[in-house]
Tab-separated table of C-alpha atoms in Angstrom:
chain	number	residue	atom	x	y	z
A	1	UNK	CA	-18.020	2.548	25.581
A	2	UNK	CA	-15.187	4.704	25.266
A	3	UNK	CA	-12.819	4.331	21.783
A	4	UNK	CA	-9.533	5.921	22.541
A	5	UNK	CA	-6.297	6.473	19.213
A	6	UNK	CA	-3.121	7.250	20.298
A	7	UNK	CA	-0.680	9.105	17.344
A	8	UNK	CA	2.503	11.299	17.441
A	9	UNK	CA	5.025	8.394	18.058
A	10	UNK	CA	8.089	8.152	16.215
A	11	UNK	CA	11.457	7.838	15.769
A	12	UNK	CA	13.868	11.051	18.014
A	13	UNK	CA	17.424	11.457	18.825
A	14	UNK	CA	18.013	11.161	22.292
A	15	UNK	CA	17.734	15.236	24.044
A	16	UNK	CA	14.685	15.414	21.560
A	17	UNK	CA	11.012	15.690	22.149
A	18	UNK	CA	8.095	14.536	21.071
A	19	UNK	CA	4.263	14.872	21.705
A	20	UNK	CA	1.661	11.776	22.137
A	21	UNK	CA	-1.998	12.730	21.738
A	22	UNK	CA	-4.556	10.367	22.809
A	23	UNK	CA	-8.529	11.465	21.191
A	24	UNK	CA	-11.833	9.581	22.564
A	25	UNK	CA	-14.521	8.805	21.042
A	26	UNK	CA	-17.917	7.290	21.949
A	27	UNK	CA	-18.734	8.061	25.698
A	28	UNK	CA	-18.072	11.483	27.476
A	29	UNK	CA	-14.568	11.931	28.021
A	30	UNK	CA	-14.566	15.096	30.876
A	31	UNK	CA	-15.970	11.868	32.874
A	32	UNK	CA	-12.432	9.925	32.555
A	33	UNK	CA	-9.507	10.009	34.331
A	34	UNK	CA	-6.768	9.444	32.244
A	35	UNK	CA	-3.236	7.784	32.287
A	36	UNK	CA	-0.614	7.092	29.477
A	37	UNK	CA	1.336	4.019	30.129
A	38	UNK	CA	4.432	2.111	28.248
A	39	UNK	CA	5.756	-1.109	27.182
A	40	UNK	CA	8.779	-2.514	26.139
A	41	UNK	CA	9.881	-5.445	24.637
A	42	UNK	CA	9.949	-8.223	26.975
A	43	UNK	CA	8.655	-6.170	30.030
A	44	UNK	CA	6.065	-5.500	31.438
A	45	UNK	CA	3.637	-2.369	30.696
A	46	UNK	CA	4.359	0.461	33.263
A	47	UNK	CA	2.435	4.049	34.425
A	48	UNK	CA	3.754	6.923	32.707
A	49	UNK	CA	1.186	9.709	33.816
A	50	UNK	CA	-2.075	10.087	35.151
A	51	UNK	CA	-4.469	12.995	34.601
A	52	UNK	CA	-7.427	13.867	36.666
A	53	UNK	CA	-11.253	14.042	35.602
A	54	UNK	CA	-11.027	18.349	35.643
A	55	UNK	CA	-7.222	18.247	34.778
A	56	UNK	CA	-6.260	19.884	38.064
A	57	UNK	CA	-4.061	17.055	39.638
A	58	UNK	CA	-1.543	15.309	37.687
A	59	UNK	CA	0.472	12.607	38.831
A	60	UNK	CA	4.096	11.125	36.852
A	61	UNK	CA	6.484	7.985	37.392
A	62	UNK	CA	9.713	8.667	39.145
A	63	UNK	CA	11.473	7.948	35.077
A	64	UNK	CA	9.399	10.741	33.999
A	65	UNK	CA	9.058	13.378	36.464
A	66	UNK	CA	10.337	16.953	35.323
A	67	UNK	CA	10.587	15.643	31.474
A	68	UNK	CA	6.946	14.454	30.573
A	69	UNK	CA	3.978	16.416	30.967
A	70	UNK	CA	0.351	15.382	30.402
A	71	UNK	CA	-2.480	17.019	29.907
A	72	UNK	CA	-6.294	17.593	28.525
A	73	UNK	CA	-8.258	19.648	26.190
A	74	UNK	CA	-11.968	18.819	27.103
A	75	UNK	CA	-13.397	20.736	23.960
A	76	UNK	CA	-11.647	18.108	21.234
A	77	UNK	CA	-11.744	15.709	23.685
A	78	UNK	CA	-7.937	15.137	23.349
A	79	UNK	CA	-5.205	13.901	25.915
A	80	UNK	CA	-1.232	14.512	25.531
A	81	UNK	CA	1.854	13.421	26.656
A	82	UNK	CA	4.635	15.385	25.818
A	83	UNK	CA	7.842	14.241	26.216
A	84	UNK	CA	10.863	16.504	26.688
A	85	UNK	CA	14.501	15.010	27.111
A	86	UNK	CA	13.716	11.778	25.459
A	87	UNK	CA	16.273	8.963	26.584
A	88	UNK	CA	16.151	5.824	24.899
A	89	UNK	CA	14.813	3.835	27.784
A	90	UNK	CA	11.565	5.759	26.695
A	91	UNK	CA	11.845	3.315	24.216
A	92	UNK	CA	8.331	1.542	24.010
A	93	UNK	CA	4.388	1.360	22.832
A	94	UNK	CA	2.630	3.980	24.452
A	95	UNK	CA	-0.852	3.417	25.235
A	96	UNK	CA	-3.718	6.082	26.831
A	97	UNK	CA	-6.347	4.938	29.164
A	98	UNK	CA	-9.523	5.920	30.930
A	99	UNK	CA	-10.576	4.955	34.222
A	100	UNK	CA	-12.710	5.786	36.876
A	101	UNK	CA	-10.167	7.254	39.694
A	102	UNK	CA	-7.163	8.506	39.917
A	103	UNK	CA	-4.828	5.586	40.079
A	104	UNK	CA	-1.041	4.240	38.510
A	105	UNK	CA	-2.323	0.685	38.309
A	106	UNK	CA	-3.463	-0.845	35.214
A	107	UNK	CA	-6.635	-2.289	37.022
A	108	UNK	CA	-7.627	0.984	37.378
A	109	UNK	CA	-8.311	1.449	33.859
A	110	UNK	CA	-11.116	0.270	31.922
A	111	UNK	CA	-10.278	1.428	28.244
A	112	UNK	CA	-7.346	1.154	26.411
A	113	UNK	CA	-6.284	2.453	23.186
A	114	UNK	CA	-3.916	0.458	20.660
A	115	UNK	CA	-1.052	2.139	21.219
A	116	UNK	CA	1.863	4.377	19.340
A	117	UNK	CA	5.367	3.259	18.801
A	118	UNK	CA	8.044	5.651	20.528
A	119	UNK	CA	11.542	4.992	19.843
A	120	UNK	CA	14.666	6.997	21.378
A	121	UNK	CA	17.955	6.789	19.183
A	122	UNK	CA	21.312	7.554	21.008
């Protein structure tokens, strides 16, 4: 089993930036690929980012490319999304995952963690 607690969500201006961390507990998590994804209200949840196993290949949405960068610290066992040139369709929960491959589909991923609010003010 693999426990995973998102934090760092908030309230920003839009132009701001903020920074997501996702921690894991329980199984090993240098074994995990790992994605963020969002959800808004009323929609349904999308892929944000994907991070490989070693952290050499990372992978974003079109929405996010060039703004949002994730990555991993293996030693604290620690994930992040941070988010540059927040616009408020960022708006949403944001929610880590682990899987078993690198993928952008929620089937992919078999842990989830409860997510962190994110909201972008204009």
């Amino acid at each position: 089993q693999v426990q995973l607690v998102e934090s760092g969500g908030g309230l920003e201006q839009a132009g701001g930036s903020l920074r997501l961390s996702c921690t894991a507990s329980g199984r090993i998590f240098r074994m995990y690929t790992m994605g963020w994804f969002r959800q808004a209200p009323g929609k349904e949840r999308e892929f944000v980012a994907v991070i490989s196993v070693s952290g050499s290949s990372t992978y974003y949405a079109d929405s996010v490319k060039g703004r949002f960068t994730i990555s991993r610290d293996g030693t604290s066992n620690t994930v992040y999304l941070q988010m540059n040139s927040l616009k408020p369709e960022d708006t949403a929960v944001y929610y880590c995952a682990a899987g078993s491959s690198f993928a952008s589909t929620i089937d992919r991923y078999d842990y989830w963690g409860q997510g962190t609010q994110v909201t972008v003010s204009s």
